Structures are given as C-alpha cells and as structure tokens.
PDB file of C-alpha atoms in Angstrom:
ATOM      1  CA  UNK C  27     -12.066 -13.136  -3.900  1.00 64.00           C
ATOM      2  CA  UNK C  28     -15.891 -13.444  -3.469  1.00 66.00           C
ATOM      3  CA  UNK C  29     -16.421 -10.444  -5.468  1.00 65.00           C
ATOM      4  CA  UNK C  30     -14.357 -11.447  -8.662  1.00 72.00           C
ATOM      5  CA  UNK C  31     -16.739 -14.562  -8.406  1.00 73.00           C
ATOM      6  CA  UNK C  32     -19.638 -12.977  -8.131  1.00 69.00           C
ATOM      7  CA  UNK C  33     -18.343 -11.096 -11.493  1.00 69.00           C
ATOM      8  CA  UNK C  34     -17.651 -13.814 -12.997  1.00 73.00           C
ATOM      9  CA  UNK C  35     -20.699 -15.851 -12.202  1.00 73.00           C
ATOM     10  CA  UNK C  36     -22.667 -12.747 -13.630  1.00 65.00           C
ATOM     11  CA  UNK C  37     -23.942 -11.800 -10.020  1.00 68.00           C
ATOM     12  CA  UNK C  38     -23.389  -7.911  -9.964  1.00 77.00           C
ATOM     13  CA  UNK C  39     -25.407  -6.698  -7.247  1.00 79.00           C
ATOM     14  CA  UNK C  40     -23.084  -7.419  -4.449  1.00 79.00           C
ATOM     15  CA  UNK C  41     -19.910  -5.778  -6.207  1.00 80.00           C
ATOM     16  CA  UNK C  42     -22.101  -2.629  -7.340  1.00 85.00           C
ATOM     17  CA  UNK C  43     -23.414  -2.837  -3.764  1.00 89.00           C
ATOM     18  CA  UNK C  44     -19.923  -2.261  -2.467  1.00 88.00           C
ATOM     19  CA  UNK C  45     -19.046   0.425  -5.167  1.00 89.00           C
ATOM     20  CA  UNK C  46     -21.903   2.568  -4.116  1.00 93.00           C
ATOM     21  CA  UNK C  47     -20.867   2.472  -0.346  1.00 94.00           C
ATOM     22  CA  UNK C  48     -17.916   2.882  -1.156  1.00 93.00           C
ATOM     23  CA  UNK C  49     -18.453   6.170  -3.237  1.00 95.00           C
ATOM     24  CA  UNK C  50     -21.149   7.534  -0.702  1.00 95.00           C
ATOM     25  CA  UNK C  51     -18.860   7.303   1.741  1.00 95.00           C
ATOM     26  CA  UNK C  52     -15.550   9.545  -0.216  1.00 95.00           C
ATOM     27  CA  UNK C  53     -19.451  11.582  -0.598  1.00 96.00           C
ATOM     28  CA  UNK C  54     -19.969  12.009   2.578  1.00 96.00           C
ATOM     29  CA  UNK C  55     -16.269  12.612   3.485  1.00 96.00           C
ATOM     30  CA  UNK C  56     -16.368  16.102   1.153  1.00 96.00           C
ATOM     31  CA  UNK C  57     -19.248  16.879   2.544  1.00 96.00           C
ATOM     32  CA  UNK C  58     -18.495  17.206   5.943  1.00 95.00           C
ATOM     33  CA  UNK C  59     -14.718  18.226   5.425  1.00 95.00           C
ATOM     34  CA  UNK C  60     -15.799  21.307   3.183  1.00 95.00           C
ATOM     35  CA  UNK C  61     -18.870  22.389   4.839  1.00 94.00           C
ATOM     36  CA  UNK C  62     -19.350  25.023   7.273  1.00 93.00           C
ATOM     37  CA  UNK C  63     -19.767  23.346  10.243  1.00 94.00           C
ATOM     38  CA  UNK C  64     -21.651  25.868  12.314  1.00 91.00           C
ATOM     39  CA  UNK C  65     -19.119  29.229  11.888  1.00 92.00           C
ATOM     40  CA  UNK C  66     -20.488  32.028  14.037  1.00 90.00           C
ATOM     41  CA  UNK C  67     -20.972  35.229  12.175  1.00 84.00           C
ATOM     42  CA  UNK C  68     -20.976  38.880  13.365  1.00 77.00           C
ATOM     43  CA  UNK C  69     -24.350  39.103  12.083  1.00 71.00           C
ATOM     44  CA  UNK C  70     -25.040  36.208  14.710  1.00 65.00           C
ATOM     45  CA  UNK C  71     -24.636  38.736  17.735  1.00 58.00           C
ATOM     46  CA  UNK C  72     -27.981  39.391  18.351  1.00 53.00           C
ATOM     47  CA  UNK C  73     -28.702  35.952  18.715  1.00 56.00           C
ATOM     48  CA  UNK C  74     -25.993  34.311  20.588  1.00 50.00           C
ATOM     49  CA  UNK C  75     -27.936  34.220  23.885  1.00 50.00           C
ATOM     50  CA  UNK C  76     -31.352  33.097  22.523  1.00 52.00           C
ATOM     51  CA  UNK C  77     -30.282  29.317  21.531  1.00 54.00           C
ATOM     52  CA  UNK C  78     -32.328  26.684  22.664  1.00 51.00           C
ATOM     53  CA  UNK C  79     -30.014  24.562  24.998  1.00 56.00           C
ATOM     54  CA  UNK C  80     -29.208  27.950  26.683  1.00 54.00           C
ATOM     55  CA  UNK C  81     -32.724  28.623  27.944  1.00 52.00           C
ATOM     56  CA  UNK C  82     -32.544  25.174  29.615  1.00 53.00           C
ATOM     57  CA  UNK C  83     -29.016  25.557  31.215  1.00 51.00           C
ATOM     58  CA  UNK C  84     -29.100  29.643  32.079  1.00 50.00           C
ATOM     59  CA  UNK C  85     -31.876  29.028  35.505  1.00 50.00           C
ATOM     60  CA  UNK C  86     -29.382  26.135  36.765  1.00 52.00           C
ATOM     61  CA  UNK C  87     -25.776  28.788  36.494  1.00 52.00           C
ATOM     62  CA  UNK C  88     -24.610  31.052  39.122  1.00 46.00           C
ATOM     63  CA  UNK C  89     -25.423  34.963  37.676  1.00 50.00           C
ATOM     64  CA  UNK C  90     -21.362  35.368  37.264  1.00 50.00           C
ATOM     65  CA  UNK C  91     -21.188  33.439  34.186  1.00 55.00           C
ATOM     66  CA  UNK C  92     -21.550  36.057  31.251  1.00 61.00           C
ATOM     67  CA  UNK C  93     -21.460  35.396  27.623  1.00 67.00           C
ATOM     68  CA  UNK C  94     -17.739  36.141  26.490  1.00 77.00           C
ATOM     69  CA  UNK C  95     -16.645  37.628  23.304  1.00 82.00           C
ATOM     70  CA  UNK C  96     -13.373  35.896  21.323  1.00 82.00           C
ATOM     71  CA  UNK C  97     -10.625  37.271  21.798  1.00 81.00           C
ATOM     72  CA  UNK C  98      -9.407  36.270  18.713  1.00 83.00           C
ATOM     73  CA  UNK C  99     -12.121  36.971  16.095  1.00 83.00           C
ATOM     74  CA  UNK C 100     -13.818  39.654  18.702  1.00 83.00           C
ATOM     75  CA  UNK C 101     -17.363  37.620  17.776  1.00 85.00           C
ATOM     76  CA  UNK C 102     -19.809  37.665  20.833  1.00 86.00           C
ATOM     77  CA  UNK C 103     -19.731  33.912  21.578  1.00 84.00           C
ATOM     78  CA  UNK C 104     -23.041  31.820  21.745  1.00 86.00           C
ATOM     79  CA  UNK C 105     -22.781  28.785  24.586  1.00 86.00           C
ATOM     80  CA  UNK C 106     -21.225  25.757  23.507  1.00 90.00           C
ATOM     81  CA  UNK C 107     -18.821  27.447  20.971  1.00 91.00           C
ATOM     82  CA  UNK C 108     -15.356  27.525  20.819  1.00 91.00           C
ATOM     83  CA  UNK C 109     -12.796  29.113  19.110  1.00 93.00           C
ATOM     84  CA  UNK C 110     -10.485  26.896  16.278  1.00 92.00           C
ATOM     85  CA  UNK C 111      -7.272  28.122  16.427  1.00 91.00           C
ATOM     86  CA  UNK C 112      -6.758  26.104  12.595  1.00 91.00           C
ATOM     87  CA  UNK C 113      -9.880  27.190  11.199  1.00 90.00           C
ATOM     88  CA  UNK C 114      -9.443  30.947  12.864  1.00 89.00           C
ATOM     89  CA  UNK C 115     -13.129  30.483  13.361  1.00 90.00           C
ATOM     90  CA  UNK C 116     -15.336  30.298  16.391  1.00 92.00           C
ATOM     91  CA  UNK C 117     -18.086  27.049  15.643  1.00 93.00           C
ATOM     92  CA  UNK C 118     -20.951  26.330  17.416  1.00 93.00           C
ATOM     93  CA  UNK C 119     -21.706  23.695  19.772  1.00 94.00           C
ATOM     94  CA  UNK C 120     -17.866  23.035  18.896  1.00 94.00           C
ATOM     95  CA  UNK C 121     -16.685  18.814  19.402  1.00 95.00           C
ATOM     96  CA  UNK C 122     -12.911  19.027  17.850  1.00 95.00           C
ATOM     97  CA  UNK C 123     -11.375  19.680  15.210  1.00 95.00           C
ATOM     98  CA  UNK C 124     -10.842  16.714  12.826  1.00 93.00           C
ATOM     99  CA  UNK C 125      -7.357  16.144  11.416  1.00 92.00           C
ATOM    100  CA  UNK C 126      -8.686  13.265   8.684  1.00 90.00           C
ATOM    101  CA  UNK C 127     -11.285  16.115   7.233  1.00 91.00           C
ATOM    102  CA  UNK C 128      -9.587  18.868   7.986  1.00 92.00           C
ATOM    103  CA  UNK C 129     -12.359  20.662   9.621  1.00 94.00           C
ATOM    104  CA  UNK C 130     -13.792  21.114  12.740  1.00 95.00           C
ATOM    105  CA  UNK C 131     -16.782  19.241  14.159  1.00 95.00           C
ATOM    106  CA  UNK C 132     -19.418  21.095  15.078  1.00 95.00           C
ATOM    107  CA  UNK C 133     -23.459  22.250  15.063  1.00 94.00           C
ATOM    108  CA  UNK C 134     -24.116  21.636  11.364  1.00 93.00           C
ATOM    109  CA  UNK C 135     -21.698  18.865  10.151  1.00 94.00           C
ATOM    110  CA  UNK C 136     -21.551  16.735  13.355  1.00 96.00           C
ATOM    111  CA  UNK C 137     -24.678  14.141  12.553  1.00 96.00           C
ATOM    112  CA  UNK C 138     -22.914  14.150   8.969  1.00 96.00           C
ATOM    113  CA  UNK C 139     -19.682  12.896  10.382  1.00 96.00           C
ATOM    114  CA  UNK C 140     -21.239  10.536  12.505  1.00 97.00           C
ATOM    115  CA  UNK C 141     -23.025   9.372   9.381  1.00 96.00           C
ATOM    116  CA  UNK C 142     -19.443   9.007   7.400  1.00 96.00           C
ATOM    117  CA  UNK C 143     -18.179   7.191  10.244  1.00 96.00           C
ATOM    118  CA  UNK C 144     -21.295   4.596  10.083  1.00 96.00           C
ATOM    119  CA  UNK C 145     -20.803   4.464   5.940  1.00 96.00           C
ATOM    120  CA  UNK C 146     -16.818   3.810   6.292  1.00 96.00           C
ATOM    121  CA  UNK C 147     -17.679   1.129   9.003  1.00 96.00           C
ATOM    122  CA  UNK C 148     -19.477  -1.140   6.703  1.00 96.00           C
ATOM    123  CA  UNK C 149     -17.020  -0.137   4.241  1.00 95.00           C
ATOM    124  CA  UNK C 150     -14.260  -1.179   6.100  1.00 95.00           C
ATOM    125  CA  UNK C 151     -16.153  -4.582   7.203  1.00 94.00           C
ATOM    126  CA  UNK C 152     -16.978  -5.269   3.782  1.00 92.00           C
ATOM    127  CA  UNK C 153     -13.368  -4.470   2.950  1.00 90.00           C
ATOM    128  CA  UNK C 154     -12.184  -6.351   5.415  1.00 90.00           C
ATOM    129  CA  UNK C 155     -14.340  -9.183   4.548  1.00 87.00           C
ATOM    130  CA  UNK C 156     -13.277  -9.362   0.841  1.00 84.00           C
ATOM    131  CA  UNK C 157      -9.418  -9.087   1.274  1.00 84.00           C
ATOM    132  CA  UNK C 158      -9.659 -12.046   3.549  1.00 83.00           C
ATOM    133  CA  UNK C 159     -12.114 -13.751   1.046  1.00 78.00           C
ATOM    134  CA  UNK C 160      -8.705 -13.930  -1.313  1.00 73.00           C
ATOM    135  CA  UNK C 161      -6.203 -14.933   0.909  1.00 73.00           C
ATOM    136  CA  UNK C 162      -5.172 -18.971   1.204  1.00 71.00           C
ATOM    137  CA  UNK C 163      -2.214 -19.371   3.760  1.00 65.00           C
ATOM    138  CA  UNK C 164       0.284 -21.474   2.886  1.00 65.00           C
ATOM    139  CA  UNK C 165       3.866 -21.570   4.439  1.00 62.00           C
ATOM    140  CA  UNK C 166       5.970 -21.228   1.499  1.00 63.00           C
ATOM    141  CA  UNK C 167       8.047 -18.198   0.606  1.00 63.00           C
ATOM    142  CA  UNK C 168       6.295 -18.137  -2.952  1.00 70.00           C
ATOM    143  CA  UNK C 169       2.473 -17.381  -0.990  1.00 65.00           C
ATOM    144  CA  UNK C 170       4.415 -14.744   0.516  1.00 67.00           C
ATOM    145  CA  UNK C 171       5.291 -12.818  -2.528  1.00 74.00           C
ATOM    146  CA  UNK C 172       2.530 -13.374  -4.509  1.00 74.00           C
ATOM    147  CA  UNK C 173       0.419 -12.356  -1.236  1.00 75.00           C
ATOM    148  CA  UNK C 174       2.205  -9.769   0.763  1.00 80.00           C
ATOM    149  CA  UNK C 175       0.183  -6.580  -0.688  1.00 84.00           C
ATOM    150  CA  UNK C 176      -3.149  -8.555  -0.022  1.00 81.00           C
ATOM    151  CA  UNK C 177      -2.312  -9.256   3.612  1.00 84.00           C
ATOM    152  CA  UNK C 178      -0.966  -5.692   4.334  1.00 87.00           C
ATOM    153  CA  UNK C 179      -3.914  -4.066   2.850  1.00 88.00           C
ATOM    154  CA  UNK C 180      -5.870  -6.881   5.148  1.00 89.00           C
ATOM    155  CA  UNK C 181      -4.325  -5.772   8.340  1.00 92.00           C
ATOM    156  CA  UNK C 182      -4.403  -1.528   7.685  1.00 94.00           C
ATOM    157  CA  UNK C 183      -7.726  -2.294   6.902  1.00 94.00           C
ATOM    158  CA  UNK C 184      -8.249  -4.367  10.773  1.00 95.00           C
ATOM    159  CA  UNK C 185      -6.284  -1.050  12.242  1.00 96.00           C
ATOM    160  CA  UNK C 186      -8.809   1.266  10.458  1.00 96.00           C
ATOM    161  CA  UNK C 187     -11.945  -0.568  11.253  1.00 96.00           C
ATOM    162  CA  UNK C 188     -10.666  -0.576  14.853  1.00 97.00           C
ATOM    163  CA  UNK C 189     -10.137   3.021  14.824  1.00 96.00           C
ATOM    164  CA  UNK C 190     -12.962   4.072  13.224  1.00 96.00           C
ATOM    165  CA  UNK C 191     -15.245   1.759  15.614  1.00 97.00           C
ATOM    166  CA  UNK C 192     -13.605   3.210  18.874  1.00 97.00           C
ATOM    167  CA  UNK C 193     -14.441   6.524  17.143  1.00 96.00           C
ATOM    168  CA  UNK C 194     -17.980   6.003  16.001  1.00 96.00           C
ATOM    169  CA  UNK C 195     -18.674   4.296  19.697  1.00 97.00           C
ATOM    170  CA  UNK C 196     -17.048   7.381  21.461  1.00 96.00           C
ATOM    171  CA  UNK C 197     -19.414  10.124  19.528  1.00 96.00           C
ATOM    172  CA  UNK C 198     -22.620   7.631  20.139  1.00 96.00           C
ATOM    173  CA  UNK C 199     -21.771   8.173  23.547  1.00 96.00           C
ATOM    174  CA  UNK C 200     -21.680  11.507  24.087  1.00 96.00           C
ATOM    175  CA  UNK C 201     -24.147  12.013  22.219  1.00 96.00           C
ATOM    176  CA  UNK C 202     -26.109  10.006  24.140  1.00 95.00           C
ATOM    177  CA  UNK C 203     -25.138  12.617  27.113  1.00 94.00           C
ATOM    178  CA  UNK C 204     -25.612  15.705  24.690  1.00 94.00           C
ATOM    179  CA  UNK C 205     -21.983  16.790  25.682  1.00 93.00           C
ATOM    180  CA  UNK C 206     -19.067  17.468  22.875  1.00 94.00           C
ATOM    181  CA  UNK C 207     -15.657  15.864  23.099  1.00 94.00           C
ATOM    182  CA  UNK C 208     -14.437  19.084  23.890  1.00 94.00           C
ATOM    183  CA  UNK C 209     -16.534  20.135  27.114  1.00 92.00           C
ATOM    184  CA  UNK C 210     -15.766  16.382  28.038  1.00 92.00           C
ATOM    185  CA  UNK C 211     -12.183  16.772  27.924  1.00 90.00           C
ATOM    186  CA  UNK C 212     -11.882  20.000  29.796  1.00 87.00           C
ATOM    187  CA  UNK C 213     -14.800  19.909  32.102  1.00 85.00           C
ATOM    188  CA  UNK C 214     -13.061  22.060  34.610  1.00 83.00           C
ATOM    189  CA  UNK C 215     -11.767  24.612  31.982  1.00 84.00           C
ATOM    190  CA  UNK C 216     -15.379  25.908  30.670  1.00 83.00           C
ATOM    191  CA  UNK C 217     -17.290  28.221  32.983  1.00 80.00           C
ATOM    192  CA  UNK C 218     -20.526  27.488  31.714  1.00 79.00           C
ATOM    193  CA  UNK C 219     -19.728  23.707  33.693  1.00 82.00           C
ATOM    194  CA  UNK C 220     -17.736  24.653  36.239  1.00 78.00           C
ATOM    195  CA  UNK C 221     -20.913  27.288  37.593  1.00 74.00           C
ATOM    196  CA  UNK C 222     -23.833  24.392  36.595  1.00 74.00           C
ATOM    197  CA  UNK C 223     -25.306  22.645  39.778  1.00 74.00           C
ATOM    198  CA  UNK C 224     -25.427  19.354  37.135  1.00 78.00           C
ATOM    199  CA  UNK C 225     -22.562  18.188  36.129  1.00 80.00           C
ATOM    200  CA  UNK C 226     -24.170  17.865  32.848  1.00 84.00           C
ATOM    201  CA  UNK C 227     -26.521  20.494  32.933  1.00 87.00           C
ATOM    202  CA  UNK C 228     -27.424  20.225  28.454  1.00 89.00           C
ATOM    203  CA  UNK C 229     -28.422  16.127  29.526  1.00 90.00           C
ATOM    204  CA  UNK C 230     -31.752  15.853  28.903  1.00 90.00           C
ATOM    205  CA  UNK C 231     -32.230  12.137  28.824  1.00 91.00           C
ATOM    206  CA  UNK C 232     -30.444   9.504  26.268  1.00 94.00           C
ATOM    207  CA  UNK C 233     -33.594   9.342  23.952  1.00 94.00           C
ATOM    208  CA  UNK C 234     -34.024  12.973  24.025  1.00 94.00           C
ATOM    209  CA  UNK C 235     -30.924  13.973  23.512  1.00 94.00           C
ATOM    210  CA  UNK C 236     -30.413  11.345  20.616  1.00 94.00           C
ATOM    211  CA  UNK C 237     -34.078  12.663  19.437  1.00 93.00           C
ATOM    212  CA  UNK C 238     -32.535  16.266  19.492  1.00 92.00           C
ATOM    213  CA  UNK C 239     -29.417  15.398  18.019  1.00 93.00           C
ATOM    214  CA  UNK C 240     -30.308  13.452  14.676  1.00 91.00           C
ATOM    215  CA  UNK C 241     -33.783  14.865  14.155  1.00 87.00           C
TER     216      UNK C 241
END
C-alpha cells in the first residue's frame, strides 16, 4: 500500500500523520462517551429558568407553558432538556442519545462529538484511501484469497464513511438552525414549540447560531 512505501522509502510523516488521527480520534471518542454531557443537578434549580436561549424564546410563548419538573428524577427541568431514560438522567439542551458512545448528546459534549465525527471522517477517507492503495484486481480465484480480508475491510470502511458523513452533514444542519435532533423529530410533542409563534423560535440566524454553538 502507499503507506508501507512510504516506510520503506524512509518517508514517515505521512504514516505517523495517519497514526496520530487515528489515535486523536479513539481520543476524542472517550472523551465524549465518558463525559458528562450537560446532567442537570438539583443544585441547578435555581437556575433552570435563567439560561440564555430562554430569555430569547420566553416573550414569543403563550403564558401556559410552565417549566416542568421530571417525573422521573423529580429535577426542575431547564428548556431544552430532556430526560434519558438509559442514562436515568435529565441533560441539557438534550440531541439523542448515542448508541456508538454510549452516552447521550447534549450541552457540553455535543461540539466534541461533532468534532469526533470530523476526526473519524478523514480517518475513514484516509482509510479508505490506503486499503484501496493495496488492492490489484485480477480475476483469478488465487487474488481472491490472498485479497478477500483487504476488500472487506475496503467496503465496511465505504459503509462507515457513508454513515458517518450522513451523520456529520445531519448535525451541521441543525446546527445551523440551533435545533437538536430531538426537538426536530418530535416538533409537535414539546410544548415549548408547539406554544412558539416561530416555528423555530431558538433560530437566530445560520452564522449566529454556528457562532453560538462552537464558540
């Protein structure tokens, strides 16, 4: 493959290139799956109606939406959060919670994930790249054997990069809104939405919201 001549030809940087994006990203994947990503706290009470986004949204909603307490962990919900059923957590500004980490998405991991999901892109597209780099079809049973783990690690790694693409795409978008995967799936389940004149009423603008998101 290209790398194993770049090895041999002495030419390291490309190979320990792809090593450290490769190891950032399995970084980056603890990181988000074992932090807290935005638990709300007893403590948090006295704060749950002060957020930012709520000043902005709270003129535009009919005086009949209240701020509800869980019924499950009896916490005095802030907007935007959401109870996990597999964390047994309410998160802030929940988006969904992620099978691959284990973890939900939410306030304080969610620019992490989309920053795995950027790393394990160019992993996979490097990955991609390389696998093919080593691959010379021939029609002969013999390629076959001496190829077959090659080519099935060459198209997992085409169904991964396609899933992680549609993923990373997805996230820029609704990011780009300021809405969560979770208020966009059940628009006409959350009272904060159903009561907004807007049928956005957190969209503040796609640089804005991008701004407010990532910085």
């Amino acid at each position: 493959s290209d790398l194993r001549e770049d090895a041999e030809r002495g030419a390291v940087l490309q190979p320990a290139l792809f090593v450290a994006l490769l190891g950032c990203s399995v970084l980056l994947y603890f990181r988000v799956a074992l932090m807290d990503p935005g638990f709300v706290t007893a403590e948090e009470e006295g704060e749950a109606g002060k957020s930012e986004e709520q000043h902005v949204v709270v003129p535009q909603l009919s005086s009949s939406v209240k701020m509800r307490r869980c019924g499950y962990c009896m916490v005095k919900q802030p907007m935007r959060a959401r109870h996990c059923q597999l964390c047994q957590h309410c998160v802030r500004r929940y988006d969904h919670h992620c099978p691959w980490i284990e973890n939900c998405v939410g306030e304080k991991n969610h620019p992490l994930f989309i920053a795995y999901l950027s790393v394990q892109l160019v992993v996979l597209l490097w990955g991609g790249h390389v696998a093919w780099s080593g691959l010379y079809f021939k029609q002969s049973w013999d390629w076959l054997q001496h190829n077959i783990f090659l080519l099935i690690s060459f198209l997992l790694i085409v169904v991964f990069t396609i899933v992680v693409l549609l993923l990373l795409i997805s996230h820029l978008y609704l990011i780009s809104c300021n809405t969560t995967t979770w208020e966009f799936m059940s628009h006409h389940r959350i009272s904060y939405l159903q009561h907004s004149e807007l049928e956005n009423p957190f969209d503040q603008g796609v640089i804005l919201n991008l701004w407010r998101f990532f910085c």
